[in-house]
Coordinates of N, CA, C and O in Angstrom, one line a residue:
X1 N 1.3 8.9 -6.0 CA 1.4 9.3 -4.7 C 2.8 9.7 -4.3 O 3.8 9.3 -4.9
X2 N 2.8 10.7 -3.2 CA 4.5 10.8 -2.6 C 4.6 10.2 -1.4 O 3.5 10.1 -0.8
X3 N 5.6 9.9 -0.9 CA 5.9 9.1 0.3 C 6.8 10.3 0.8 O 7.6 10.9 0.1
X4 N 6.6 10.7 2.1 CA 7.1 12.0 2.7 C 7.4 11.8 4.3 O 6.6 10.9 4.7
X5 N 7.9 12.1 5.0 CA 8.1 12.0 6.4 C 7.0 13.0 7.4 O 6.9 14.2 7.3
X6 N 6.3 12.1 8.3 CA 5.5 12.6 8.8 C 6.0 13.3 10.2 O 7.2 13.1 10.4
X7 N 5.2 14.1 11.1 CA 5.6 14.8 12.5 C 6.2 13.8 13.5 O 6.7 14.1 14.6
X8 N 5.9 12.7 13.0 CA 6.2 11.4 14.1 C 7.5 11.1 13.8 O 8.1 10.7 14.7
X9 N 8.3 11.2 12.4 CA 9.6 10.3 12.7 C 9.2 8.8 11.5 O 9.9 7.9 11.1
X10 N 7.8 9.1 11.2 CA 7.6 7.7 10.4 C 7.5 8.2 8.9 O 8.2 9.2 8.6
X11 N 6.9 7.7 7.9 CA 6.4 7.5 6.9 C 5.3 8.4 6.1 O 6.0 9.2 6.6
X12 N 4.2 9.0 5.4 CA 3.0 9.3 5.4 C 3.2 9.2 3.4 O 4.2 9.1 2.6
X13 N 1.6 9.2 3.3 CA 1.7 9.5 1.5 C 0.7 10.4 1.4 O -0.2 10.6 2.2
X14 N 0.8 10.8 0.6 CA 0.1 11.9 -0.1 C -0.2 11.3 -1.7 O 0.5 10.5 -2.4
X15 N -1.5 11.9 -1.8 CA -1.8 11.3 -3.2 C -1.5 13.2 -4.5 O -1.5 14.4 -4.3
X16 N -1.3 12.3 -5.7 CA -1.4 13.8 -6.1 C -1.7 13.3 -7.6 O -1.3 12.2 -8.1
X17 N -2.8 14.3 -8.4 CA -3.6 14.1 -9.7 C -2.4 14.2 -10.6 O -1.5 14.9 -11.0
X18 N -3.0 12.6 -10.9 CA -1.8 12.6 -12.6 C -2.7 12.1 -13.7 O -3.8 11.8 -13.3
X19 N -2.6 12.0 -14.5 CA -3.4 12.3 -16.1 C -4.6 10.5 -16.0 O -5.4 10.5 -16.8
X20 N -4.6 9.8 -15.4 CA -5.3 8.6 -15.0 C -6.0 8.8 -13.8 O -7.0 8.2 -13.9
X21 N -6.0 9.4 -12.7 CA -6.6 9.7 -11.8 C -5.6 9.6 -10.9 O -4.5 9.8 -11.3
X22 N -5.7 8.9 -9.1 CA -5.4 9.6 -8.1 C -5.6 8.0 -7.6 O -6.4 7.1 -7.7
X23 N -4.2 8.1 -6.7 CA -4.3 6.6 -5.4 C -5.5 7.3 -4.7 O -6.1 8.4 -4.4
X24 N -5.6 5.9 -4.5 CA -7.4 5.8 -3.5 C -6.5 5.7 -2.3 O -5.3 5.5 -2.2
X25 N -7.6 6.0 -1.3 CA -7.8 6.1 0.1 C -7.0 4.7 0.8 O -5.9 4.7 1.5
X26 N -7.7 3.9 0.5 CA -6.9 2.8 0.9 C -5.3 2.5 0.4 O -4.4 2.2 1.2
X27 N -5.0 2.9 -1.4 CA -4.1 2.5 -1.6 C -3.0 3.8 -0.6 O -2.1 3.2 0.1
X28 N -3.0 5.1 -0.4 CA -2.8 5.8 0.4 C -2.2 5.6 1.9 O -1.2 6.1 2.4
X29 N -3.1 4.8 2.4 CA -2.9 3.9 3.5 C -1.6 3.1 3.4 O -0.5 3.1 3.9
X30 N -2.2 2.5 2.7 CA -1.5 0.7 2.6 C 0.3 1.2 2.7 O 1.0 0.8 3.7
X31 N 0.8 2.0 1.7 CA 1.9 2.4 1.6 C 3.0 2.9 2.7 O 4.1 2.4 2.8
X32 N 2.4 4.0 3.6 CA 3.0 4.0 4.6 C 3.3 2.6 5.7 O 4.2 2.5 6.6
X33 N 2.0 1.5 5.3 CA 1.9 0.6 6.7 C 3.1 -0.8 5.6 O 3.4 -1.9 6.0
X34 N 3.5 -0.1 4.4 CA 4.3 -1.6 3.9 C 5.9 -0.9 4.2 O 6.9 -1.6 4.2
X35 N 5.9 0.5 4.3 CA 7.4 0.8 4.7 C 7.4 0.5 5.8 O 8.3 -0.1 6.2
X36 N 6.4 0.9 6.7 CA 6.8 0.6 8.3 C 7.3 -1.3 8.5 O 8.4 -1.8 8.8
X37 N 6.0 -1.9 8.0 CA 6.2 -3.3 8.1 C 7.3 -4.3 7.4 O 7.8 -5.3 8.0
X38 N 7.6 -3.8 6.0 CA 8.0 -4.9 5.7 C 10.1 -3.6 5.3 O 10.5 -2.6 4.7
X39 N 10.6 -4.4 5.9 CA 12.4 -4.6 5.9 C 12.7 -4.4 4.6 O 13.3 -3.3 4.4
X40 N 12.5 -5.1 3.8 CA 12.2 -5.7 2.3 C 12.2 -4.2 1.4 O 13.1 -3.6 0.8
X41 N 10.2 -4.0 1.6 CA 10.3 -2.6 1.3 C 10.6 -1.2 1.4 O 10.3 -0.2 0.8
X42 N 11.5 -1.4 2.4 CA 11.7 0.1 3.2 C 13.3 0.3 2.7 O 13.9 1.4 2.7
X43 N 13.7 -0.9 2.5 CA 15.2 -1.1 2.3 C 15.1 -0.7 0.5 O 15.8 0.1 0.0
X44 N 14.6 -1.2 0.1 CA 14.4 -0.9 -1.8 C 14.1 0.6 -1.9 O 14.9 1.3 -2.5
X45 N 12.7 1.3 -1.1 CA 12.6 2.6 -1.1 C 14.1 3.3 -0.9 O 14.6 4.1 -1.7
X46 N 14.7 3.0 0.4 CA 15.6 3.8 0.6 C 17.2 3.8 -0.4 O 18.1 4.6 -0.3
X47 N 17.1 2.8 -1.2 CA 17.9 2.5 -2.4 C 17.6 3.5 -3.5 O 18.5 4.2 -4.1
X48 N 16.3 3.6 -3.7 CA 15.6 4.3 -5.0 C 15.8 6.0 -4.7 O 16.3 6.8 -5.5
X49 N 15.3 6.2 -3.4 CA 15.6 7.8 -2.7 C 16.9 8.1 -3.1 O 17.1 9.0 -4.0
X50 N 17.9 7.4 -2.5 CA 19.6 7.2 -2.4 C 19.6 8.0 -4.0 O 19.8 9.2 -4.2
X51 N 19.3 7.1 -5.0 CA 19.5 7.0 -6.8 C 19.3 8.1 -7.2 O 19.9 8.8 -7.9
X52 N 17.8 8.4 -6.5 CA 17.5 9.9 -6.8 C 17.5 11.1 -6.4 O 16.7 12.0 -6.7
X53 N 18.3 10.9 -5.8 CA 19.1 12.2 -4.8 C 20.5 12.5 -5.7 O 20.8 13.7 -6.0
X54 N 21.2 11.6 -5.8 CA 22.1 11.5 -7.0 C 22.0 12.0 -8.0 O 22.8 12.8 -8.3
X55 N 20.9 11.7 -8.8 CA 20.6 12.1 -9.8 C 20.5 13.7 -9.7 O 21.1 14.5 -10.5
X56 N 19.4 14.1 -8.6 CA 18.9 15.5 -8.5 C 20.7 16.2 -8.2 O 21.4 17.0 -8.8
X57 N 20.8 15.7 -7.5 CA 22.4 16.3 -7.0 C 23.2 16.6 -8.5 O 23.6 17.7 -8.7
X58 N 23.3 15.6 -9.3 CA 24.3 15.7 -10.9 C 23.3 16.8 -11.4 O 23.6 17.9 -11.4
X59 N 22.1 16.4 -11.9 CA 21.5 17.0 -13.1 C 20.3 18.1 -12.8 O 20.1 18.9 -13.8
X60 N 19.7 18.2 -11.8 CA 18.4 19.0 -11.6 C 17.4 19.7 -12.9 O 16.8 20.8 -12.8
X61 N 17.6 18.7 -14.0 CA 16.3 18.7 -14.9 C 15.8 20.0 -15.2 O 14.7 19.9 -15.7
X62 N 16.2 21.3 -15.0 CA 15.7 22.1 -15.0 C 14.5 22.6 -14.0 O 13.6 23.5 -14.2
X63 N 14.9 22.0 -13.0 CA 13.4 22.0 -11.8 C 14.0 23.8 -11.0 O 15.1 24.3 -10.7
X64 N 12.8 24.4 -10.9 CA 13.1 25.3 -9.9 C 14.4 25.3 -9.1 O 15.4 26.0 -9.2
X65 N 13.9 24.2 -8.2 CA 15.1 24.3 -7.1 C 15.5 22.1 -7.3 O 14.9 21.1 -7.6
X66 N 16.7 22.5 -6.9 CA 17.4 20.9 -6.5 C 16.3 20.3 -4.9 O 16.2 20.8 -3.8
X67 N 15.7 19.3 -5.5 CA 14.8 18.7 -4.3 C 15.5 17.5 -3.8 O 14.8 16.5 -3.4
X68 N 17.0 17.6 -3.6 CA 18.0 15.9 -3.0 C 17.5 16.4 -1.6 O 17.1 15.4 -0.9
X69 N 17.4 17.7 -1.0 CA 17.1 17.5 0.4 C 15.7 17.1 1.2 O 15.5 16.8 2.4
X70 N 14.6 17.2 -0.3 CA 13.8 16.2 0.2 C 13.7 14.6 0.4 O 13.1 14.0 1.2
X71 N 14.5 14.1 -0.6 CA 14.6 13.2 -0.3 C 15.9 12.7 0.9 O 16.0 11.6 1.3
X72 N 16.7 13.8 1.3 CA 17.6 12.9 2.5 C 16.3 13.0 3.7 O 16.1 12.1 4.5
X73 N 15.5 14.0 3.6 CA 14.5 14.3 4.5 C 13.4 12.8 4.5 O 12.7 12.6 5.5
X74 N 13.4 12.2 3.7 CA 13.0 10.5 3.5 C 13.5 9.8 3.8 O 13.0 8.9 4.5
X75 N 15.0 9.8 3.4 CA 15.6 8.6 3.7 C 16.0 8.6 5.6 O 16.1 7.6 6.3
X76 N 16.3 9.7 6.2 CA 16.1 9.7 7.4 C 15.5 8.7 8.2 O 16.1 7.7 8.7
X77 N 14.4 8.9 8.3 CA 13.3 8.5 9.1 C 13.0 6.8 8.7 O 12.3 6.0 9.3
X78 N 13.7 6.8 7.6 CA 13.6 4.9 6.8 C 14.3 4.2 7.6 O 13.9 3.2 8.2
X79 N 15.5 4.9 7.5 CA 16.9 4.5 8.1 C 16.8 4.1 9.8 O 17.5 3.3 10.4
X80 N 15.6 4.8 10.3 CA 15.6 4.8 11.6 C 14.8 3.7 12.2 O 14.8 3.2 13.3
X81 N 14.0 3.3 11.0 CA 12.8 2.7 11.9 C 14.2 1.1 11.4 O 13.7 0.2 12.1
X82 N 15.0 0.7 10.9 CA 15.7 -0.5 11.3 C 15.8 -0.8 12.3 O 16.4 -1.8 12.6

């Protein structure tokens, strides 16, 4: 799944097909409502974002385009709901 910033200012996931199948509906759910809720996990996500923004910033893997502005576009809205 990806964890992405929704029209509100919060959280949302998207699921996407990888070689085992696909987060369910529920797991889908659950995700946005454990960044909203728990301090804990919102603070670890926004560490991991941070790492890999870094990363995309030094090396960009050969990807199309450098994607760090998707994730500052994450860490935003994390940062806010403190």
């Amino acid at each position: 799944m990806t964890i992405h910033p929704d029209h509100k200012g919060r959280t949302d996931a998207k699921g996407i097909r990888m070689t085992h199948g696909m987060a369910s509906d529920k797991k889908l759910k659950e995700a946005p409502d454990i960044s909203h809720s728990r301090p804990e996990a919102r603070a670890d996500l926004i560490v991991k974002a941070r790492s890999a923004m870094g990363h995309m910033d030094d090396h960009n893997w050969g990807n199309e385009r450098n994607r760090a502005a998707e994730m500052r576009q994450l860490i935003q809205p994390l940062e806010r709901m403190d």
